[in-house]
Amino acid sequence: MLSGAAAFSTAAILPRPSLGADWRPTETIRIIVPAAAGGSTDVMGRLLAAHLQTAWGQSAVVENRSGGGGTIGTVEVARNKGDGHTILIGNPGPNAIAYSIFRNMAYRAEQLQPVSNMIRIPNIVSAHPSTGIKSIAELIAYIKANPDKLNYGSSGVGQSPHLTAAWFLQLTGLKMVHVPFRGAGPALQAALAGDVQILFDNLYPSLPQTQEGKLTALAVTTPERSASAPDIPTMRESAPELAKFDVSSWFGVFLPKAAPAPVVDALNKEVKAMLERDDIRKTIATMGARADYGTPAQFSEFVQAETAKFAAIIKQEGLQMDVN
């Protein structure tokens, strides 16, 4: 279940002292979800809230603080006093990508303390059937032979699917025109209509469309195939230039930097317990995800690696935006 995204030093994998075993909250727990209700960030926040309420016998409420690419809700936690009663559900947007892409960031990575990842979900690359493209190898060959004929859609500039495409094109030395949309829904509809020929998206909602033959799945972006779609190859399998390709949407738990070790350890312990539950495993599977528990040190190293990876992609693309 541990993430393979980063290589850990011996020090990083040593177990932390079980200082947090006796810590318990003394008031209502606020779980800040820096996204709108209904998405994966929100789902994981609500699963964690229900688990903590049962485990700790204290009310746990989810507060959706969307906007600014996730930075509005995140800054609220970053500035919190860190007594354990305010928890952040993080994802690549505000916790890895934002540090490089936004000029006017209101918080720094050092203001947050990674506790544990919870799940990872692949992104997926698909093509409109009219292209006749059925694999990444065929996509690469088509672009080389027809350098100006394909465009690709994504859920927006600087989002994980866009940066997935950017990295693919950087590694292969190819070019396609990017058509950004305001969210995954409009991007998917454009792909289904053939308005864009290639779509870079989160696994859902694209996967059902590929299973129905409305789109052709080319690859998933994680190192391993998805249990939800074991017949779809990975980017790594598809071309030598993509041997190190690894992009996923991940959803983890953060606390303010000021949170003491007993609080961090107690919360990490409950994340682990939640992810080991059979009902939670089934829910995660329906999301096309896999559990990805780690110690605070492991998750911290993973987030640092993700931040560095996206920073390099963003720098090569020359992307800069303002939080709005």
GROMACS .gro file of C-alpha atoms in nm:
model
  324
    1MET     CA    1   0.000   0.000   0.000
    2LEU     CA    2   0.299   0.231   0.035
    3SER     CA    3   0.356   0.473  -0.250
    4GLY     CA    4   0.639   0.391  -0.487
    5ALA     CA    5   0.667   0.749  -0.608
    6ALA     CA    6   0.979   0.827  -0.408
    7ALA     CA    7   1.277   0.636  -0.281
    8PHE     CA    8   1.302   0.668   0.094
    9SER     CA    9   1.618   0.694   0.296
   10THR     CA   10   1.668   0.466   0.594
   11ALA     CA   11   1.589   0.755   0.824
   12ALA     CA   12   1.263   0.825   0.645
   13ILE     CA   13   1.124   0.476   0.692
   14LEU     CA   14   1.212   0.436   1.058
   15PRO     CA   15   0.895   0.421   1.267
   16ARG     CA   16   0.811   0.732   1.468
   17PRO     CA   17   0.770   0.696   1.844
   18SER     CA   18   0.408   0.620   1.930
   19LEU     CA   19   0.373   0.949   2.119
   20GLY     CA   20   0.026   1.020   1.984
   21ALA     CA   21  -0.145   0.703   2.102
   22ASP     CA   22  -0.326   0.883   2.387
   23TRP     CA   23  -0.405   1.216   2.218
   24ARG     CA   24  -0.773   1.292   2.172
   25PRO     CA   25  -0.951   1.607   2.048
   26THR     CA   26  -1.135   1.813   2.305
   27GLU     CA   27  -1.368   2.000   2.070
   28THR     CA   28  -1.529   1.966   1.727
   29ILE     CA   29  -1.287   1.865   1.451
   30ARG     CA   30  -1.297   2.081   1.138
   31ILE     CA   31  -1.194   1.907   0.815
   32ILE     CA   32  -1.123   2.167   0.549
   33VAL     CA   33  -1.186   2.051   0.192
   34PRO     CA   34  -1.040   2.311  -0.049
   35ALA     CA   35  -1.280   2.208  -0.324
   36ALA     CA   36  -1.650   2.197  -0.402
   37ALA     CA   37  -1.874   1.921  -0.269
   38GLY     CA   38  -1.898   1.600  -0.469
   39GLY     CA   39  -1.543   1.560  -0.598
   40SER     CA   40  -1.278   1.314  -0.480
   41THR     CA   41  -1.129   1.562  -0.230
   42ASP     CA   42  -1.471   1.605  -0.073
   43VAL     CA   43  -1.545   1.231  -0.071
   44MET     CA   44  -1.221   1.155   0.113
   45GLY     CA   45  -1.284   1.436   0.359
   46ARG     CA   46  -1.627   1.298   0.445
   47LEU     CA   47  -1.497   0.942   0.482
   48LEU     CA   48  -1.228   1.066   0.720
   49ALA     CA   49  -1.476   1.278   0.917
   50ALA     CA   50  -1.707   0.982   0.972
   51HIS     CA   51  -1.417   0.760   1.078
   52LEU     CA   52  -1.268   1.013   1.320
   53GLN     CA   53  -1.604   1.088   1.477
   54THR     CA   54  -1.646   0.719   1.559
   55ALA     CA   55  -1.284   0.660   1.661
   56TRP     CA   56  -1.246   0.969   1.878
   57GLY     CA   57  -1.603   1.021   1.999
   58GLN     CA   58  -1.593   1.386   1.899
   59SER     CA   59  -1.796   1.565   1.632
   60ALA     CA   60  -1.617   1.606   1.297
   61VAL     CA   61  -1.752   1.842   1.033
   62VAL     CA   62  -1.648   1.895   0.672
   63GLU     CA   63  -1.618   2.253   0.551
   64ASN     CA   64  -1.586   2.312   0.176
   65ARG     CA   65  -1.363   2.612   0.100
   66SER     CA   66  -1.326   2.608  -0.277
   67GLY     CA   67  -1.163   2.865  -0.503
   68GLY     CA   68  -0.821   2.976  -0.616
   69GLY     CA   69  -0.722   2.631  -0.736
   70GLY     CA   70  -0.759   2.500  -0.382
   71THR     CA   71  -0.544   2.771  -0.226
   72ILE     CA   72  -0.825   2.954  -0.046
   73GLY     CA   73  -0.909   2.661   0.180
   74THR     CA   74  -0.546   2.558   0.216
   75VAL     CA   75  -0.428   2.896   0.343
   76GLU     CA   76  -0.691   2.880   0.618
   77VAL     CA   77  -0.526   2.564   0.755
   78ALA     CA   78  -0.172   2.691   0.695
   79ARG     CA   79  -0.242   2.987   0.924
   80ASN     CA   80  -0.415   2.778   1.190
   81LYS     CA   81  -0.270   2.736   1.538
   82GLY     CA   82  -0.218   2.363   1.489
   83ASP     CA   83  -0.386   2.214   1.794
   84GLY     CA   84  -0.520   1.916   1.596
   85HIS     CA   85  -0.876   2.036   1.562
   86THR     CA   86  -0.837   2.168   1.206
   87ILE     CA   87  -0.735   1.919   0.935
   88LEU     CA   88  -0.673   1.973   0.562
   89ILE     CA   89  -0.755   1.729   0.283
   90GLY     CA   90  -0.487   1.804   0.027
   91ASN     CA   91  -0.428   1.716  -0.337
   92PRO     CA   92  -0.168   1.795  -0.608
   93GLY     CA   93  -0.325   2.131  -0.700
   94PRO     CA   94  -0.275   2.335  -0.383
   95ASN     CA   95  -0.007   2.110  -0.229
   96ALA     CA   96   0.238   2.058  -0.518
   97ILE     CA   97   0.147   2.247  -0.837
   98ALA     CA   98   0.047   2.580  -0.680
   99TYR     CA   99   0.392   2.661  -0.544
  100SER     CA  100   0.537   2.689  -0.897
  101ILE     CA  101   0.247   2.806  -1.108
  102PHE     CA  102   0.101   3.090  -0.898
  103ARG     CA  103   0.280   3.423  -0.866
  104ASN     CA  104   0.079   3.548  -0.566
  105MET     CA  105   0.075   3.252  -0.327
  106ALA     CA  106  -0.060   3.326   0.020
  107TYR     CA  107   0.117   3.036   0.198
  108ARG     CA  108   0.435   2.829   0.176
  109ALA     CA  109   0.486   2.453   0.180
  110GLU     CA  110   0.669   2.484   0.512
  111GLN     CA  111   0.350   2.604   0.682
  112LEU     CA  112   0.188   2.262   0.639
  113GLN     CA  113   0.279   1.926   0.788
  114PRO     CA  114   0.208   1.613   0.578
  115VAL     CA  115   0.042   1.339   0.786
  116SER     CA  116  -0.037   1.060   0.537
  117ASN     CA  117  -0.161   1.013   0.186
  118MET     CA  118  -0.494   0.831   0.156
  119ILE     CA  119  -0.548   0.735  -0.209
  120ARG     CA  120  -0.401   0.766  -0.558
  121ILE     CA  121  -0.607   0.772  -0.881
  122PRO     CA  122  -0.454   0.751  -1.229
  123ASN     CA  123  -0.513   1.003  -1.501
  124ILE     CA  124  -0.614   0.859  -1.839
  125VAL     CA  125  -0.535   0.948  -2.200
  126SER     CA  126  -0.805   0.877  -2.457
  127ALA     CA  127  -0.875   0.949  -2.823
  128HIS     CA  128  -1.188   1.009  -3.026
  129PRO     CA  129  -1.258   0.692  -3.230
  130SER     CA  130  -1.255   0.893  -3.554
  131THR     CA  131  -0.877   0.935  -3.522
  132GLY     CA  132  -0.817   0.561  -3.548
  133ILE     CA  133  -0.552   0.596  -3.276
  134LYS     CA  134  -0.556   0.301  -3.034
  135SER     CA  135  -0.232   0.332  -2.835
  136ILE     CA  136   0.027   0.582  -2.716
  137ALA     CA  137   0.272   0.442  -2.971
  138GLU     CA  138   0.018   0.514  -3.246
  139LEU     CA  139  -0.042   0.862  -3.103
  140ILE     CA  140   0.330   0.938  -3.113
  141ALA     CA  141   0.357   0.809  -3.471
  142TYR     CA  142   0.052   1.009  -3.582
  143ILE     CA  143   0.182   1.336  -3.436
  144LYS     CA  144   0.519   1.285  -3.602
  145ALA     CA  145   0.352   1.225  -3.938
  146ASN     CA  146   0.087   1.497  -3.891
  147PRO     CA  147   0.242   1.762  -3.666
  148ASP     CA  148  -0.040   2.017  -3.695
  149LYS     CA  149  -0.355   1.805  -3.703
  150LEU     CA  150  -0.425   1.705  -3.342
  151ASN     CA  151  -0.536   1.906  -3.042
  152TYR     CA  152  -0.602   1.791  -2.688
  153GLY     CA  153  -0.841   1.896  -2.418
  154SER     CA  154  -0.799   1.923  -2.041
  155SER     CA  155  -0.993   2.050  -1.741
  156GLY     CA  156  -0.792   2.375  -1.737
  157VAL     CA  157  -0.450   2.537  -1.750
  158GLY     CA  158  -0.226   2.415  -1.470
  159GLN     CA  159  -0.454   2.129  -1.366
  160SER     CA  160  -0.310   1.780  -1.327
  161PRO     CA  161  -0.443   1.654  -1.666
  162HIS     CA  162  -0.289   1.955  -1.845
  163LEU     CA  163   0.049   1.898  -1.682
  164THR     CA  164   0.022   1.527  -1.763
  165ALA     CA  165  -0.008   1.619  -2.130
  166ALA     CA  166   0.268   1.877  -2.105
  167TRP     CA  167   0.508   1.622  -1.956
  168PHE     CA  168   0.417   1.364  -2.222
  169LEU     CA  169   0.493   1.616  -2.497
  170GLN     CA  170   0.815   1.731  -2.329
  171LEU     CA  171   0.946   1.375  -2.296
  172THR     CA  172   0.859   1.281  -2.653
  173GLY     CA  173   0.961   1.612  -2.809
  174LEU     CA  174   0.621   1.647  -2.974
  175LYS     CA  175   0.362   1.924  -2.998
  176MET     CA  176  -0.015   1.938  -2.982
  177VAL     CA  177  -0.242   2.239  -2.939
  178HIS     CA  178  -0.387   2.261  -2.588
  179VAL     CA  179  -0.758   2.345  -2.560
  180PRO     CA  180  -0.833   2.418  -2.192
  181PHE     CA  181  -1.187   2.399  -2.057
  182ARG     CA  182  -1.350   2.517  -1.735
  183GLY     CA  183  -1.358   2.181  -1.565
  184ALA     CA  184  -1.353   1.812  -1.653
  185GLY     CA  185  -1.718   1.796  -1.760
  186PRO     CA  186  -1.692   2.042  -2.052
  187ALA     CA  187  -1.361   1.887  -2.161
  188LEU     CA  188  -1.518   1.542  -2.172
  189GLN     CA  189  -1.818   1.664  -2.370
  190ALA     CA  190  -1.587   1.826  -2.624
  191ALA     CA  191  -1.392   1.502  -2.661
  192LEU     CA  192  -1.710   1.298  -2.706
  193ALA     CA  193  -1.823   1.539  -2.976
  194GLY     CA  194  -1.488   1.519  -3.153
  195ASP     CA  195  -1.417   1.889  -3.097
  196VAL     CA  196  -1.086   1.780  -2.947
  197GLN     CA  197  -0.923   1.461  -3.070
  198ILE     CA  198  -0.726   1.370  -2.757
  199LEU     CA  199  -0.834   1.402  -2.394
  200PHE     CA  200  -0.619   1.405  -2.082
  201ASP     CA  201  -0.847   1.352  -1.784
  202ASN     CA  202  -0.882   1.195  -1.442
  203LEU     CA  203  -0.975   0.827  -1.461
  204TYR     CA  204  -1.337   0.917  -1.388
  205PRO     CA  205  -1.553   1.028  -1.564
  206SER     CA  206  -1.360   0.923  -1.878
  207LEU     CA  207  -1.333   0.551  -1.801
  208PRO     CA  208  -1.704   0.468  -1.849
  209GLN     CA  209  -1.693   0.647  -2.185
  210THR     CA  210  -1.402   0.430  -2.299
  211GLN     CA  211  -1.577   0.115  -2.177
  212GLU     CA  212  -1.881   0.208  -2.386
  213GLY     CA  213  -1.662   0.270  -2.694
  214LYS     CA  214  -1.737   0.641  -2.709
  215LEU     CA  215  -1.367   0.713  -2.655
  216THR     CA  216  -1.062   0.492  -2.707
  217ALA     CA  217  -0.845   0.447  -2.398
  218LEU     CA  218  -0.474   0.481  -2.478
  219ALA     CA  219  -0.303   0.464  -2.137
  220VAL     CA  220  -0.321   0.534  -1.766
  221THR     CA  221  -0.054   0.753  -1.613
  222THR     CA  222   0.048   0.565  -1.298
  223PRO     CA  223   0.340   0.317  -1.295
  224GLU     CA  224   0.097   0.028  -1.243
  225ARG     CA  225  -0.223  -0.054  -1.429
  226SER     CA  226  -0.551   0.037  -1.266
  227ALA     CA  227  -0.747  -0.242  -1.099
  228SER     CA  228  -1.058  -0.075  -1.244
  229ALA     CA  229  -0.924  -0.109  -1.597
  230PRO     CA  230  -0.652  -0.376  -1.605
  231ASP     CA  231  -0.658  -0.397  -1.986
  232ILE     CA  232  -0.546  -0.036  -2.031
  233PRO     CA  233  -0.164  -0.016  -2.049
  234THR     CA  234   0.044   0.238  -1.859
  235MET     CA  235   0.235   0.524  -2.019
  236ARG     CA  236   0.555   0.351  -1.903
  237GLU     CA  237   0.470   0.043  -2.106
  238SER     CA  238   0.394   0.244  -2.416
  239ALA     CA  239   0.723   0.407  -2.520
  240PRO     CA  240   1.088   0.411  -2.404
  241GLU     CA  241   1.078   0.790  -2.355
  242LEU     CA  242   0.805   0.741  -2.094
  243ALA     CA  243   0.987   0.485  -1.879
  244LYS     CA  244   0.970   0.707  -1.569
  245PHE     CA  245   0.622   0.847  -1.627
  246ASP     CA  246   0.420   0.874  -1.307
  247VAL     CA  247   0.129   1.113  -1.260
  248SER     CA  248  -0.172   1.057  -1.038
  249SER     CA  249  -0.436   1.247  -0.854
  250TRP     CA  250  -0.368   1.190  -0.485
  251PHE     CA  251  -0.560   1.292  -0.178
  252GLY     CA  252  -0.389   1.315   0.159
  253VAL     CA  253  -0.405   1.464   0.506
  254PHE     CA  254  -0.217   1.771   0.628
  255LEU     CA  255  -0.198   1.964   0.954
  256PRO     CA  256  -0.057   2.308   1.027
  257LYS     CA  257   0.320   2.302   1.081
  258ALA     CA  258   0.272   2.393   1.448
  259ALA     CA  259   0.087   2.068   1.524
  260PRO     CA  260   0.290   1.868   1.781
  261ALA     CA  261   0.408   1.511   1.722
  262PRO     CA  262   0.138   1.348   1.943
  263VAL     CA  263  -0.134   1.504   1.727
  264VAL     CA  264   0.038   1.405   1.400
  265ASP     CA  265   0.091   1.048   1.518
  266ALA     CA  266  -0.264   1.008   1.646
  267LEU     CA  267  -0.411   1.130   1.318
  268ASN     CA  268  -0.173   0.916   1.112
  269LYS     CA  269  -0.278   0.611   1.314
  270GLU     CA  270  -0.645   0.675   1.239
  271VAL     CA  271  -0.581   0.728   0.866
  272LYS     CA  272  -0.413   0.387   0.860
  273ALA     CA  273  -0.701   0.227   1.050
  274MET     CA  274  -0.956   0.383   0.814
  275LEU     CA  275  -0.777   0.260   0.500
  276GLU     CA  276  -0.762  -0.094   0.640
  277ARG     CA  277  -1.141  -0.116   0.680
  278ASP     CA  278  -1.320  -0.343   0.430
  279ASP     CA  279  -1.600  -0.093   0.365
  280ILE     CA  280  -1.353   0.185   0.294
  281ARG     CA  281  -1.154  -0.040   0.061
  282LYS     CA  282  -1.471  -0.111  -0.137
  283THR     CA  283  -1.556   0.259  -0.160
  284ILE     CA  284  -1.204   0.343  -0.275
  285ALA     CA  285  -1.220   0.072  -0.541
  286THR     CA  286  -1.541   0.220  -0.685
  287MET     CA  287  -1.347   0.547  -0.732
  288GLY     CA  288  -1.085   0.370  -0.942
  289ALA     CA  289  -0.832   0.442  -0.669
  290ARG     CA  290  -0.591   0.246  -0.454
  291ALA     CA  291  -0.509   0.303  -0.088
  292ASP     CA  292  -0.176   0.478  -0.032
  293TYR     CA  293  -0.107   0.503   0.340
  294GLY     CA  294   0.235   0.621   0.454
  295THR     CA  295   0.413   0.752   0.761
  296PRO     CA  296   0.444   1.129   0.797
  297ALA     CA  297   0.806   1.107   0.680
  298GLN     CA  298   0.714   0.903   0.375
  299PHE     CA  299   0.426   1.131   0.278
  300SER     CA  300   0.645   1.437   0.328
  301GLU     CA  301   0.908   1.299   0.094
  302PHE     CA  302   0.642   1.204  -0.160
  303VAL     CA  303   0.493   1.556  -0.158
  304GLN     CA  304   0.838   1.710  -0.199
  305ALA     CA  305   0.905   1.482  -0.498
  306GLU     CA  306   0.568   1.573  -0.652
  307THR     CA  307   0.637   1.944  -0.601
  308ALA     CA  308   0.977   1.916  -0.769
  309LYS     CA  309   0.836   1.713  -1.059
  310PHE     CA  310   0.560   1.960  -1.135
  311ALA     CA  311   0.796   2.256  -1.088
  312ALA     CA  312   1.022   2.122  -1.364
  313ILE     CA  313   0.725   2.067  -1.600
  314ILE     CA  314   0.585   2.413  -1.527
  315LYS     CA  315   0.923   2.582  -1.575
  316GLN     CA  316   0.975   2.416  -1.914
  317GLU     CA  317   0.624   2.518  -2.020
  318GLY     CA  318   0.676   2.873  -1.897
  319LEU     CA  319   0.347   2.872  -1.707
  320GLN     CA  320   0.267   3.149  -1.460
  321MET     CA  321  -0.074   3.246  -1.327
  322ASP     CA  322  -0.235   3.457  -1.058
  323VAL     CA  323  -0.465   3.313  -0.794
  324ASN     CA  324  -0.815   3.431  -0.872
   0.00000   0.00000   0.00000
